[in-house]
């Protein structure tokens, strides 16, 4: 069985430990003390926040492991000082500890210092996922930035919607069929063609009445104004 | 069988016609010429853009029908000049003509000038949907504004993501498992607790590198900056 030092205790580390359960020998390693570190393991996966990768890699005990981080937006080369077996092991998903995930579906993107290391990291990812590809730092950053818009920012808009509903004695469940259809529609229409709502209709009366409704909350008004104007100018340029 | 003048030819009118197919006698009415109008029908549903409701209602031939519009953000009272049987028949969904929908799941929100008209509009909605409630103009506007954030604006962010991916030779399909999980997660965690990404981690290095990546596109940079700062200040206030 493949052996992995899994360094970190956040959402990604937690989910990688679950993903590899019974499929690899996992050494759960504390990123501060390196307690639990096995110098003979095949891999050392550094699953810590981007800002901490370099420091953790620098403090990591000497070993022959292939060293990889899990960050979308950090170049593989940040690990080059560790020797000649390093790379990136990037699972593209939103990880919350409370969630059970189907790891087979999660796309993994691999980058490595050389072909041999790349194929070893590819094989490692293939143990858990059916969706493994190579992506250099630039492509991986594009994937990460796109994911921030598509997932993190969309979730934030749902949070705004949730708060608007609560403030008016309404429930998020009321808009679930809408959310479901909004997402399902993208399987049939690209988002540019799936766009609906007052902005794409240039329905200025409704937009004004919504801004009036939101006038007590500067943040929500500003978001409404800005995203509406993006939708309008985007439709004009077609 | 109940009889309905369905006035309009946009997405909502198209879907209402499909929803009531074989369940009501539908008269498809041109909102400019009123060709097809049946003065004896039980209902006249005005499914036109918000800005046009008043004008269409004013031009509509005399009839004994209950008159209702389908707008989230327009008060019922806009129809009061038509007599004493008017209301709102608001289906909360994103309607694109190309999509097949399960109408049973769509929440309908009803408002009416009196209890009798209200119960008639409720019964009409119940012919197609299992999810019918009463909502006054203020609640309906809250639902509509929340839906604009949750659906229209989220879809626009997916459009941005789609464009970022395309510009980098990548495909929207790569982030579908992420989108699916982002939405599914809200069934278990409120969006405020489901939030992930660089902003909620206050990962300033990653945010700076993303803004650098986006620097060629003012709109995307501004959106990134603004929504990130909303996420950060929202997390601080907890």
PDB file of C-alpha atoms in Angstrom, chain A residues 2 19-20 23 43 89 103-110 118-134:
ATOM      1  CA  UNK A   2       1.174   3.501  -0.833  1.00  0.00           C
ATOM      2  CA  UNK A  19     -10.645   9.855   0.602  1.00  0.00           C
ATOM      3  CA  UNK A  20      -7.588   7.603   1.115  1.00  0.00           C
ATOM      4  CA  UNK A  23      -6.703   2.819   0.155  1.00  0.00           C
ATOM      5  CA  UNK A  43       4.529  11.003  -0.494  1.00  0.00           C
ATOM      6  CA  UNK A  89      -1.828  17.662  -5.954  1.00  0.00           C
ATOM      7  CA  UNK A 103     -14.289  11.525  -4.111  1.00  0.00           C
ATOM      8  CA  UNK A 104     -14.484   9.651  -7.423  1.00  0.00           C
ATOM      9  CA  UNK A 105     -16.097  12.706  -9.050  1.00  0.00           C
ATOM     10  CA  UNK A 106     -13.624  15.275  -7.785  1.00  0.00           C
ATOM     11  CA  UNK A 107     -11.253  16.534 -10.501  1.00  0.00           C
ATOM     12  CA  UNK A 108      -7.584  16.389  -9.437  1.00  0.00           C
ATOM     13  CA  UNK A 109      -5.040  18.542 -11.241  1.00  0.00           C
ATOM     14  CA  UNK A 110      -1.393  17.484 -11.125  1.00  0.00           C
ATOM     15  CA  UNK A 118       4.053  13.550 -12.536  1.00  0.00           C
ATOM     16  CA  UNK A 119       3.037   9.976 -13.298  1.00  0.00           C
ATOM     17  CA  UNK A 120       3.461   8.994  -9.646  1.00  0.00           C
ATOM     18  CA  UNK A 121       1.228  11.873  -8.512  1.00  0.00           C
ATOM     19  CA  UNK A 122      -1.276  10.996 -11.271  1.00  0.00           C
ATOM     20  CA  UNK A 123      -1.395   7.405 -10.038  1.00  0.00           C
ATOM     21  CA  UNK A 124      -1.834   8.608  -6.459  1.00  0.00           C
ATOM     22  CA  UNK A 125      -4.812  10.796  -7.430  1.00  0.00           C
ATOM     23  CA  UNK A 126      -6.290   7.949  -9.494  1.00  0.00           C
ATOM     24  CA  UNK A 127      -6.580   5.857  -6.322  1.00  0.00           C
ATOM     25  CA  UNK A 128      -9.442   8.110  -5.232  1.00  0.00           C
ATOM     26  CA  UNK A 129     -10.661   9.944  -8.328  1.00  0.00           C
ATOM     27  CA  UNK A 130     -11.763   9.023 -11.848  1.00  0.00           C
ATOM     28  CA  UNK A 131     -11.054  12.548 -13.011  1.00  0.00           C
ATOM     29  CA  UNK A 132      -7.306  13.266 -12.970  1.00  0.00           C
ATOM     30  CA  UNK A 133      -5.451  15.585 -15.339  1.00  0.00           C
ATOM     31  CA  UNK A 134      -2.227  17.533 -15.672  1.00  0.00           C
TER      32      UNK A 134
END
